[in-house]
Coordinates of C-alpha atoms (C1' of nucleotides) in Angstrom, one line a residue:
Chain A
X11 CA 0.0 0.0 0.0
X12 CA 1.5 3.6 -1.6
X13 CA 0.5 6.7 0.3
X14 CA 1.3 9.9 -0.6
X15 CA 1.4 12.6 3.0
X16 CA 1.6 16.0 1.3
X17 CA 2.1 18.3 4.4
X18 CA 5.1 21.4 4.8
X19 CA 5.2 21.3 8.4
X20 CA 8.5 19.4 8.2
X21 CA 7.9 17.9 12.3
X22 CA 4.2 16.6 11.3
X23 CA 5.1 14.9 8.2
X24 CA 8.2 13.3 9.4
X25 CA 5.9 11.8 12.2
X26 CA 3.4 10.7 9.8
X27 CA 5.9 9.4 7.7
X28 CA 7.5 7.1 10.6
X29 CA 4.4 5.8 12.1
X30 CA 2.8 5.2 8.9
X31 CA 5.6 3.3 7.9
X32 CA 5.9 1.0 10.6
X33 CA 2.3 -0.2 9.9
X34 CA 3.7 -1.5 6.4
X35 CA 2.6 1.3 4.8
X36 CA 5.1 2.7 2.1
X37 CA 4.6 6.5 2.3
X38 CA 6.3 9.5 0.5
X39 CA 6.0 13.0 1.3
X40 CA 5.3 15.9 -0.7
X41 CA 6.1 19.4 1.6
X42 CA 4.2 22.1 -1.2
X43 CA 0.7 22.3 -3.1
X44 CA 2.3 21.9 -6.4
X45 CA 4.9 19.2 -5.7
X46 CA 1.7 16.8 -4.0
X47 CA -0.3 17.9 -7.1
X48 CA 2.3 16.4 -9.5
X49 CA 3.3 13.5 -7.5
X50 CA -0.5 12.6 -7.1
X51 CA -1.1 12.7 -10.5
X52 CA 2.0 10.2 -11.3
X53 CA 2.7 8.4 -8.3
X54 CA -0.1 5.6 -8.5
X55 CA -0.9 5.6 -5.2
X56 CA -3.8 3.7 -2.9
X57 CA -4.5 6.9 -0.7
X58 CA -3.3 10.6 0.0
X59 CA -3.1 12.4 3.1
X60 CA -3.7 16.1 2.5
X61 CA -3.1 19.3 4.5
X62 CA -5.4 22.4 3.9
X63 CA -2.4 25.1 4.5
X64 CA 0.0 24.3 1.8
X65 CA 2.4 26.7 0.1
X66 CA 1.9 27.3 -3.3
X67 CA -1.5 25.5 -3.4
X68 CA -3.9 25.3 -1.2
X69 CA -5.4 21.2 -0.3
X70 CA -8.7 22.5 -1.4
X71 CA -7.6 23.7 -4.7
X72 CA -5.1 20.8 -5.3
X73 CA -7.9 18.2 -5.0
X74 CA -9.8 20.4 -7.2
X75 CA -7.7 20.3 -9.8
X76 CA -7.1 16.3 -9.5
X77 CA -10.7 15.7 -9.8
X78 CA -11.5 17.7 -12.6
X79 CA -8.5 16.0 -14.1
X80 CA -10.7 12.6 -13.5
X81 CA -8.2 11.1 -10.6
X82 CA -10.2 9.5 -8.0
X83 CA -7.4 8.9 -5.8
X84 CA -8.8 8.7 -2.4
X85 CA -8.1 12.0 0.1
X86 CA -8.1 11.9 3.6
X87 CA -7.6 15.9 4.2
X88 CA -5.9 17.3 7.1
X89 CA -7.7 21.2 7.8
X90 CA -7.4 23.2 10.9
X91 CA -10.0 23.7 13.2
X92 CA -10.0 27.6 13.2
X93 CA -9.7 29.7 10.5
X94 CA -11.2 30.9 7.3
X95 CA -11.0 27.1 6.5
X96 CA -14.0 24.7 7.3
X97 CA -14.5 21.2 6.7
X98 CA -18.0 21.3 4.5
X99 CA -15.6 23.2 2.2
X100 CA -13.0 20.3 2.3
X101 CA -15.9 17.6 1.5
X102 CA -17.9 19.7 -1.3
X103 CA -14.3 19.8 -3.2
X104 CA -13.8 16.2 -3.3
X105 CA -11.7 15.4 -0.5
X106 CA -13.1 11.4 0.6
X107 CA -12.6 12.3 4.6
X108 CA -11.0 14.3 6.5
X109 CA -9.8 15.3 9.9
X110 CA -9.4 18.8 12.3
X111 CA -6.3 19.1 13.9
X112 CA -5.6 18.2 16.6
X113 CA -6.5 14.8 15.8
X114 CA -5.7 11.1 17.5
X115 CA -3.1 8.9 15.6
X116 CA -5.5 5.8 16.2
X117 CA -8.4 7.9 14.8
X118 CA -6.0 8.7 11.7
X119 CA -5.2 4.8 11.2
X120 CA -8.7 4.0 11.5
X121 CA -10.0 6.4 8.9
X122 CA -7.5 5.9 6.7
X123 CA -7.7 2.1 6.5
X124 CA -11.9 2.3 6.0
X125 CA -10.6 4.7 3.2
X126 CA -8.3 1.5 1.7
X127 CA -10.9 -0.8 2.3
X128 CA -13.2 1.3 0.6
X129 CA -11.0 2.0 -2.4
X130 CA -9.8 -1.3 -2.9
X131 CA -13.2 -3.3 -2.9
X132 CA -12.3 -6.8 -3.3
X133 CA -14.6 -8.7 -5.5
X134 CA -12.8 -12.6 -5.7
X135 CA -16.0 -14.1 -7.1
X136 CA -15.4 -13.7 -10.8
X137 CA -15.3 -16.7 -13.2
X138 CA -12.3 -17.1 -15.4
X139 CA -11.8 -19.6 -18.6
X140 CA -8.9 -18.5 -20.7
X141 CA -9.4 -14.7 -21.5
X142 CA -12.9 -14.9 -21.2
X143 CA -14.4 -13.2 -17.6
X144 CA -17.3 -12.8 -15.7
X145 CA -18.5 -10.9 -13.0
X146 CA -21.8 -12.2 -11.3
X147 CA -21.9 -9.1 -8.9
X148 CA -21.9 -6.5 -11.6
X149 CA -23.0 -8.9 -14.0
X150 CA -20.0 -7.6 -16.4
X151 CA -18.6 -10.1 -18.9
X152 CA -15.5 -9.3 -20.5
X153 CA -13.0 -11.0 -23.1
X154 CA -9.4 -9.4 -23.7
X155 CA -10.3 -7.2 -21.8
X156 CA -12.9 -6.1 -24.1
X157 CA -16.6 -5.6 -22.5
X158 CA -19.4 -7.9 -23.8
X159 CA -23.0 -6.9 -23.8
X160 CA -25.1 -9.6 -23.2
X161 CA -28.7 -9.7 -22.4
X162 CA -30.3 -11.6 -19.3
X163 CA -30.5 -15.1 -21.1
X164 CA -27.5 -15.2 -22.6
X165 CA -25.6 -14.1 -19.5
X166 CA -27.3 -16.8 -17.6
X167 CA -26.9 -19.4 -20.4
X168 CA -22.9 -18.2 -20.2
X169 CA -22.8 -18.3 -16.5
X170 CA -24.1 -21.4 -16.9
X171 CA -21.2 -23.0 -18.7
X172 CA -18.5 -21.4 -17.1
X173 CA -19.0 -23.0 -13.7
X174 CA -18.2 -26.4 -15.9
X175 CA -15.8 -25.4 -18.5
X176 CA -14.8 -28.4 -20.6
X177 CA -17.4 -30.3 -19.7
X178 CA -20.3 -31.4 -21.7
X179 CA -23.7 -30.1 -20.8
X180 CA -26.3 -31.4 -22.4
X181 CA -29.5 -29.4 -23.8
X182 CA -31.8 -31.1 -21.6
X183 CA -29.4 -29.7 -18.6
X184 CA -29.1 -26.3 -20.0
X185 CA -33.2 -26.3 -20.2
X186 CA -33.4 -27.3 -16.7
X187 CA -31.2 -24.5 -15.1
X188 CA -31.1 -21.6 -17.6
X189 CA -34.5 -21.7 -18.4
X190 CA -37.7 -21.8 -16.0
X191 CA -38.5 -25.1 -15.3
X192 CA -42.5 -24.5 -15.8
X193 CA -42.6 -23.3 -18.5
X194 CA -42.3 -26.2 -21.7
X195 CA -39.5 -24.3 -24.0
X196 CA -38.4 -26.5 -27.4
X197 CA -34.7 -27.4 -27.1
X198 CA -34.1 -25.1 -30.4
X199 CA -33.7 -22.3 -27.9
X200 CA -30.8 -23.6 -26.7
X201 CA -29.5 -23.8 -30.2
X202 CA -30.7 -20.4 -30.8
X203 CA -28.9 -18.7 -27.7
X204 CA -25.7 -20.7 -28.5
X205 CA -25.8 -19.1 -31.4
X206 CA -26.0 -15.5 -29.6
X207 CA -23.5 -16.5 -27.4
X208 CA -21.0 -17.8 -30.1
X209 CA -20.9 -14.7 -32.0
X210 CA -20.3 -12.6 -29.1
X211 CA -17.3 -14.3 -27.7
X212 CA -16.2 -16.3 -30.3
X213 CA -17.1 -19.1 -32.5
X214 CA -14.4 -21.5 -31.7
X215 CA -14.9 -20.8 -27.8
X216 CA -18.5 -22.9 -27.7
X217 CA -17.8 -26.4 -29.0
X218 CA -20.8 -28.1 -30.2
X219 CA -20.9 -32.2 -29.3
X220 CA -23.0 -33.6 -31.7
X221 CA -25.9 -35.6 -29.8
X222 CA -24.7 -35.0 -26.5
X223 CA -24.8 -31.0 -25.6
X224 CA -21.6 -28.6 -25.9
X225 CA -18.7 -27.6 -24.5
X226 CA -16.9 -24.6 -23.4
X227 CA -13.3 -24.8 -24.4
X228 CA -11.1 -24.2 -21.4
Chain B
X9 CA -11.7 8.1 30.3
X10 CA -12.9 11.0 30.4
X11 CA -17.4 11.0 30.3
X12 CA -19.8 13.4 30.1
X13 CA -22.9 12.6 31.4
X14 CA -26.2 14.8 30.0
X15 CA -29.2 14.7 32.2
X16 CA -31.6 17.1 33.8
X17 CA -32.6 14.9 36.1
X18 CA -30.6 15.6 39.3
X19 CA -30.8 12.3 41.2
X20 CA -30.2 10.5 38.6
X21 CA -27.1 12.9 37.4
X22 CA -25.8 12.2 40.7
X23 CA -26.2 8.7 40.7
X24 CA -24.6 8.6 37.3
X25 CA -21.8 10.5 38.0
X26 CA -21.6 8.5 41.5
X27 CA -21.5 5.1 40.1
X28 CA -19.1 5.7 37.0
X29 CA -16.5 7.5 39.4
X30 CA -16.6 4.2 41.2
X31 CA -15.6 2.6 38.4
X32 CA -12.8 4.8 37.8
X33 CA -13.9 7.2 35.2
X34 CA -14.1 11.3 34.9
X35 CA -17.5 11.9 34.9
X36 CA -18.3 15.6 34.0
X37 CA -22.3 16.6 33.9
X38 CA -24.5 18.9 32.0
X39 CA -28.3 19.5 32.5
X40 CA -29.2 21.2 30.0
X41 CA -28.9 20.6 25.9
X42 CA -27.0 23.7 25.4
X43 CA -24.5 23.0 28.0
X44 CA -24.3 19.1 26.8
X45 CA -23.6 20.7 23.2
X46 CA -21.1 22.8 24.5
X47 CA -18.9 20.6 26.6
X48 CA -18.6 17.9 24.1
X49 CA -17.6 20.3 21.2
X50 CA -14.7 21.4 23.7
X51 CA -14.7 19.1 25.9
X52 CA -12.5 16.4 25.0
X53 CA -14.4 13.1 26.0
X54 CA -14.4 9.4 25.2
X55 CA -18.2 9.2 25.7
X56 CA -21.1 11.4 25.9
X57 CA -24.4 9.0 28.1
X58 CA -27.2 11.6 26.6
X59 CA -30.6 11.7 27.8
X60 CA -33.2 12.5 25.5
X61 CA -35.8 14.9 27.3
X62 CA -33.5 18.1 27.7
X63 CA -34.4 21.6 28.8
X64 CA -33.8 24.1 26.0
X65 CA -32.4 21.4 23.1
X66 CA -33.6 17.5 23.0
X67 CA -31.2 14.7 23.0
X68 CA -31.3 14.2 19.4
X69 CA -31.3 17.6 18.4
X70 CA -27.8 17.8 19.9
X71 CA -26.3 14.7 18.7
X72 CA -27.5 16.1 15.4
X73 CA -25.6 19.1 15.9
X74 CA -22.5 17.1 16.9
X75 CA -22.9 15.4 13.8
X76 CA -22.7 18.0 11.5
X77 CA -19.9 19.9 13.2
X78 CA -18.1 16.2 12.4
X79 CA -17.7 15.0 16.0
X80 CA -18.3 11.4 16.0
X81 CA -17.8 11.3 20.2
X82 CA -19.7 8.1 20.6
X83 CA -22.9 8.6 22.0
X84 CA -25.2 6.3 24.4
X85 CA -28.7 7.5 24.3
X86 CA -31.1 7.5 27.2
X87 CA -34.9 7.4 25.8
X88 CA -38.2 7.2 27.8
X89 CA -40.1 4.6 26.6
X90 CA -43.3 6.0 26.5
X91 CA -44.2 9.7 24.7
X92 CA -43.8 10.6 21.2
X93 CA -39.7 9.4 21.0
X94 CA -39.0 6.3 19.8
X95 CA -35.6 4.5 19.7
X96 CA -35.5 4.5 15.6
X97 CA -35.4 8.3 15.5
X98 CA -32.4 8.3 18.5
X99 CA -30.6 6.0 16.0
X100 CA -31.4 7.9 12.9
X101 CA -30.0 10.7 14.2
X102 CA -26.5 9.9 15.0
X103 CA -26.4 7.9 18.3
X104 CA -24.4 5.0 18.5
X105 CA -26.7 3.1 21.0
X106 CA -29.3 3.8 22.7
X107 CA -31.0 2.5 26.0
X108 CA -34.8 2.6 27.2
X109 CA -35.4 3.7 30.9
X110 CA -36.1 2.3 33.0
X111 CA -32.7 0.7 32.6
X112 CA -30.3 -1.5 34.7
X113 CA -27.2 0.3 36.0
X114 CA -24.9 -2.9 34.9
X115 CA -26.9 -2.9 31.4
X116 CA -25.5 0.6 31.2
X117 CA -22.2 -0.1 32.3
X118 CA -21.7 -3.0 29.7
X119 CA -23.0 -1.2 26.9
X120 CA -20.9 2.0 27.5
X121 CA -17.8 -0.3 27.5
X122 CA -18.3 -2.2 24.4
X123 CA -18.8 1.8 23.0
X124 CA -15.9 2.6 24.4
X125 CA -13.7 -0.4 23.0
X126 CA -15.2 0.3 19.5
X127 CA -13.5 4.1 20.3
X128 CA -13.8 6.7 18.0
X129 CA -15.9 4.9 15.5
X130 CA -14.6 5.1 11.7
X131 CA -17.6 6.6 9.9
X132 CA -18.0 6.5 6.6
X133 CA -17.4 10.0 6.1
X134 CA -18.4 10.6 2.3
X135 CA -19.4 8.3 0.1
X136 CA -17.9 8.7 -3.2
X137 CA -18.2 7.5 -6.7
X138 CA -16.5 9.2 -9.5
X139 CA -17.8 13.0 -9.2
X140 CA -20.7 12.3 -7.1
X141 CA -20.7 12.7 -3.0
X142 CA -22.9 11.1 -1.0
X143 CA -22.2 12.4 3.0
X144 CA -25.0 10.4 5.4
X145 CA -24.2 12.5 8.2
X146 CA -25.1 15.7 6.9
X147 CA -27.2 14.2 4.5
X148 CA -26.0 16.1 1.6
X149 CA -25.5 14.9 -1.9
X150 CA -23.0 16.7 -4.4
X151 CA -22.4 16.0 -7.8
X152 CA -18.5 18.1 -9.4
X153 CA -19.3 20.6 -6.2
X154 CA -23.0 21.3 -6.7
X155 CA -24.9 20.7 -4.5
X156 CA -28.2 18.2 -5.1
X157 CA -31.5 18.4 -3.4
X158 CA -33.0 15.1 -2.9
X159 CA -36.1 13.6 -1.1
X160 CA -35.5 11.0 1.8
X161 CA -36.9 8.0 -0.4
X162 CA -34.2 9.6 -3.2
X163 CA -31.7 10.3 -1.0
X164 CA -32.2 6.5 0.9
X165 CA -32.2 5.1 -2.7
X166 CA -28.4 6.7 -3.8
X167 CA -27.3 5.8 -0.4
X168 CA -27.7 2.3 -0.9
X169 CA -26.5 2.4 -4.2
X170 CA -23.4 3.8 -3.6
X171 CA -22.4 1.2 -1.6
X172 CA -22.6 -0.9 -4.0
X173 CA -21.2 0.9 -7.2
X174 CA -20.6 -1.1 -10.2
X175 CA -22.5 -3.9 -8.4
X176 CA -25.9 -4.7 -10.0
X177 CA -28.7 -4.6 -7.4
X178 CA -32.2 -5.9 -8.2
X179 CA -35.7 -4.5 -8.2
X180 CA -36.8 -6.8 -4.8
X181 CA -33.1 -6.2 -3.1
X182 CA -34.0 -2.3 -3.2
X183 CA -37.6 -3.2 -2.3
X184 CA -36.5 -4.7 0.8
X185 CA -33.6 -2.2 2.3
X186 CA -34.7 0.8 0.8
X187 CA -38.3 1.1 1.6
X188 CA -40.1 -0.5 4.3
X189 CA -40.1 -4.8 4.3
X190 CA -44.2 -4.3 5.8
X191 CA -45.6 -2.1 3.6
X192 CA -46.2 -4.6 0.1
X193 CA -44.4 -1.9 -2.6
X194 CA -44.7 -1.9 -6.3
X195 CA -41.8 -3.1 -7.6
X196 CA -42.9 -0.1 -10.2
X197 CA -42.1 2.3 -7.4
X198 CA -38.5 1.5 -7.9
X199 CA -38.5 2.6 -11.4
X200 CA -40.2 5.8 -10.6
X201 CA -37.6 6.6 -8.3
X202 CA -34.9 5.5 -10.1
X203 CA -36.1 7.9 -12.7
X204 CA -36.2 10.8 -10.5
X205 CA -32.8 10.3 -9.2
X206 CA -31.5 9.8 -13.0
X207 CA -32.8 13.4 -13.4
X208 CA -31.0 14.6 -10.7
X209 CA -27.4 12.8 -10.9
X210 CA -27.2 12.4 -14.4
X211 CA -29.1 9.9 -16.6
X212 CA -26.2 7.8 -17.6
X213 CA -25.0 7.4 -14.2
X214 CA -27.5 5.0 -13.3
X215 CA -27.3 1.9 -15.9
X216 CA -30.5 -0.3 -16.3
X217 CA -29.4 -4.0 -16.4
X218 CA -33.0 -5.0 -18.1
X219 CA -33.8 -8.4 -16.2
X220 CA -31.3 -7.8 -13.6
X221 CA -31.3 -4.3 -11.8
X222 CA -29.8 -1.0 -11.9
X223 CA -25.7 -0.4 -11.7
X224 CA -24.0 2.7 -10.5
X225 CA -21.6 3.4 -12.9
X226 CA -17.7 3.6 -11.6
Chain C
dG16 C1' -25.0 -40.4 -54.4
dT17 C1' -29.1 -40.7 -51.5
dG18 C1' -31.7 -40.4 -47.5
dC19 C1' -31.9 -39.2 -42.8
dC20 C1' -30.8 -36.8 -38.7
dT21 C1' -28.9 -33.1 -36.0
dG22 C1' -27.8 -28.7 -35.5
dC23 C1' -27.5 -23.6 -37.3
dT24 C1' -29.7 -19.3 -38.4
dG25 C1' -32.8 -15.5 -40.5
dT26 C1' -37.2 -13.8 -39.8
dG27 C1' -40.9 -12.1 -37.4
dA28 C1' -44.7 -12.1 -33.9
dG29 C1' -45.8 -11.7 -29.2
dG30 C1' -45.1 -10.1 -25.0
dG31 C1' -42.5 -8.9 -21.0
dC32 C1' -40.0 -5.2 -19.0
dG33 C1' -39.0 -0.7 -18.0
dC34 C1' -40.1 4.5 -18.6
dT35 C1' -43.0 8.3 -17.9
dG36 C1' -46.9 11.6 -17.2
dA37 C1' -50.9 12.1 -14.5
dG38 C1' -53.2 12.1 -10.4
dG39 C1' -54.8 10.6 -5.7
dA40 C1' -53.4 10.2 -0.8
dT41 C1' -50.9 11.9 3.0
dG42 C1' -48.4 14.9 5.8
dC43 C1' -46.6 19.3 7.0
dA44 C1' -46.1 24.5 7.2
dG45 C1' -48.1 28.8 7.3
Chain D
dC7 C1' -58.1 25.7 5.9
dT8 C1' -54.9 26.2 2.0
dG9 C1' -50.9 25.4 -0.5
dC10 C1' -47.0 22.7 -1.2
dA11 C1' -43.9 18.7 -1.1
dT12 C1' -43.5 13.9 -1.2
dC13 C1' -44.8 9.3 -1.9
dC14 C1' -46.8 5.9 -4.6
dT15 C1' -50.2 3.8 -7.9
dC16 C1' -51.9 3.4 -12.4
dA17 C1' -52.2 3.1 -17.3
dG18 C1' -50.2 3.7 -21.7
dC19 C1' -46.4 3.3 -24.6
dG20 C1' -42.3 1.7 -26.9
dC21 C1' -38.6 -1.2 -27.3
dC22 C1' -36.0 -5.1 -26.9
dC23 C1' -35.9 -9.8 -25.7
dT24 C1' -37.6 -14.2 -26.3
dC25 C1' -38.6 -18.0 -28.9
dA26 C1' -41.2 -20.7 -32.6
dC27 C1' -40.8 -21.7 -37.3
dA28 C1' -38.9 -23.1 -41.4
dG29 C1' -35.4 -23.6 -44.6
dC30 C1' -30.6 -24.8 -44.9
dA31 C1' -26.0 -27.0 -44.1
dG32 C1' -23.3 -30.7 -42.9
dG33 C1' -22.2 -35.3 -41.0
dC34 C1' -23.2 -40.2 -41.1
dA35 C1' -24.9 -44.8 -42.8
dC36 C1' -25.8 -47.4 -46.6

DNA sequence: GTGCCTGCTGTGAGGGCGCTGAGGATGCAG
DNA sequence: CTGCATCCTCAGCGCCCTCACAGCAGGCAC
């Protein structure tokens, strides 16, 4: 985990830096407006800590500036108490969270990890045969990295076959768990949404088995 | 620890304070809602035991207030059972738990610990996807710095969406978490909705999976 | 080659699904 | 009470999905 501590009060930001760093965290810091700006942009990192009194640029305006630039980076921002500064300003200009000084090291930690986790969502349930993948949460399929639009029986009919890939399913089996089971439906369907499905991720990737069913090649 | 005890009752403030000194902690008390308000803005404590009848500001008005200011001081609510309060609203207004009275002194004592061992609880501060803001406390949407007015089933409908962005989430899944599980809802009800909020954030920033859901896009 | 069977696909009808405007019901403020 | 905001139902509409049908292609047995 990469964070990025832009802060010039040189005392602050080497504290942050040390006790940031013994949680694992690899941290740089950034001690002016426009020096964080750049290395936000570049840096790829999971998270940035952000003070409100910068030189050069102010935390308000920097994260301004990354958002309309389309960086989502999440910004946990640092603003005094006092001051001209509040913190509704700090939220409306896309800052994620953000803390008034004086503020508890724990309570620093503990935001800024529900931050990570946040960031980071971990989604492990995605099915996977060769380049072809599918998300059942966000009901997203993909090939090469290429999106796939598929409507709700073809997804199902795909979903289907790649919890059993290289294995034969017959029609019959399809019909049983792709389609409701009330209602009668003629096997052609099958056929017919095979055919969908072949021409959206490829021909050669949806073997047919003559007189037993068909195959998804691993 | 350090606790500040808000009650106008005086025998019962004293028995408070009496009790919880015994058990080793600072017990400071206020008896009115100003003066509760005002010592935990400045105050400095680990815990705030709030009742909810208060002369000159009610107990949820004031955590209300502490809310918006951004002081999450974890707060354990004392509500009379009977009379027009009920424990939802204490809840819905940012207390962290809540007790009815009459209520057993070692009840109290147990759940003020377990509050007290959760610390300074990690709010989701803002909710963010892409340009839009979603903050729960302060109830206050923004889309690229503008602010959006939205209606509490609108507002209670984004909410849960963006917690789950990207994710597609189904007509009955909204059905049950966003409006009431008694009342029998039109599932129609979600599409109306659905197309007020699309009015308000943006029309392509809700995706209709047809068959499936709705998607907030990343 | 011929006949048969299985599977593929273009076409088109039917209908399910989702969107929207209108309006009634309810609650709240003045 | 009146006016306004909000919630939700209803009905109509349009589109896309679904699937039956029928003709066609290709494999297999003889």
């Amino acid at each position: 985990m990469r964070l990025l501590v832009v802060e010039d009060e040189a005392r602050l930001a080497a504290a942050l830096q040390r006790g940031l760093q013994a949680e694992g965290f690899v941290v740089d810091v950034a001690s002016t407006g426009p020096a964080g700006l750049d290395a936000a942009r570049h840096g790829g990192y999971d998270a940035m800590i952000l003070d409100v009194m910068l030189p050069g640029l102010s935390g308000y305006e920097l994260v301004r500036r990354l958002r309309a630039e389309e960086h989502w980076l999440p910004v946990l921002m640092l603003s005094a108490k006092d001051g001209e500064y509040d913190q509704a300003d700090g939220l409306d200009c896309g800052a994620d969270d953000y803390l008034t000084k004086p503020f508890s090291y724990v309570v620093l930690l503990a935001r800024l990890r529900a931050l990570l986790r946040r960031g980071a969502p971990e989604r492990p349930a995605v099915l996977a045969v060769g380049d072809l993948r599918l998300d059942p949460a966000r009901r997203r399929v993909t090939r090469a990295e290429n999106e796939i639009a598929l409507t709700a029986r073809e997804f199902a009919l795909l979903n289907y076959l790649m919890r059993r890939p290289g294995e034969v399913v017959s029609k019959t089996e399809l019909l049983d768990h792709v389609w409701e089971a009330s209602v009668e439906t003629a096997p052609n369907a099958v056929e017919v949404y095979v055919g969908y499905l072949r021409r959206k991720i490829g021909r050669e990737r949806l073997e047919t088995v003559r007189g037993a069913g068909y195959r998804l090649a691993t």
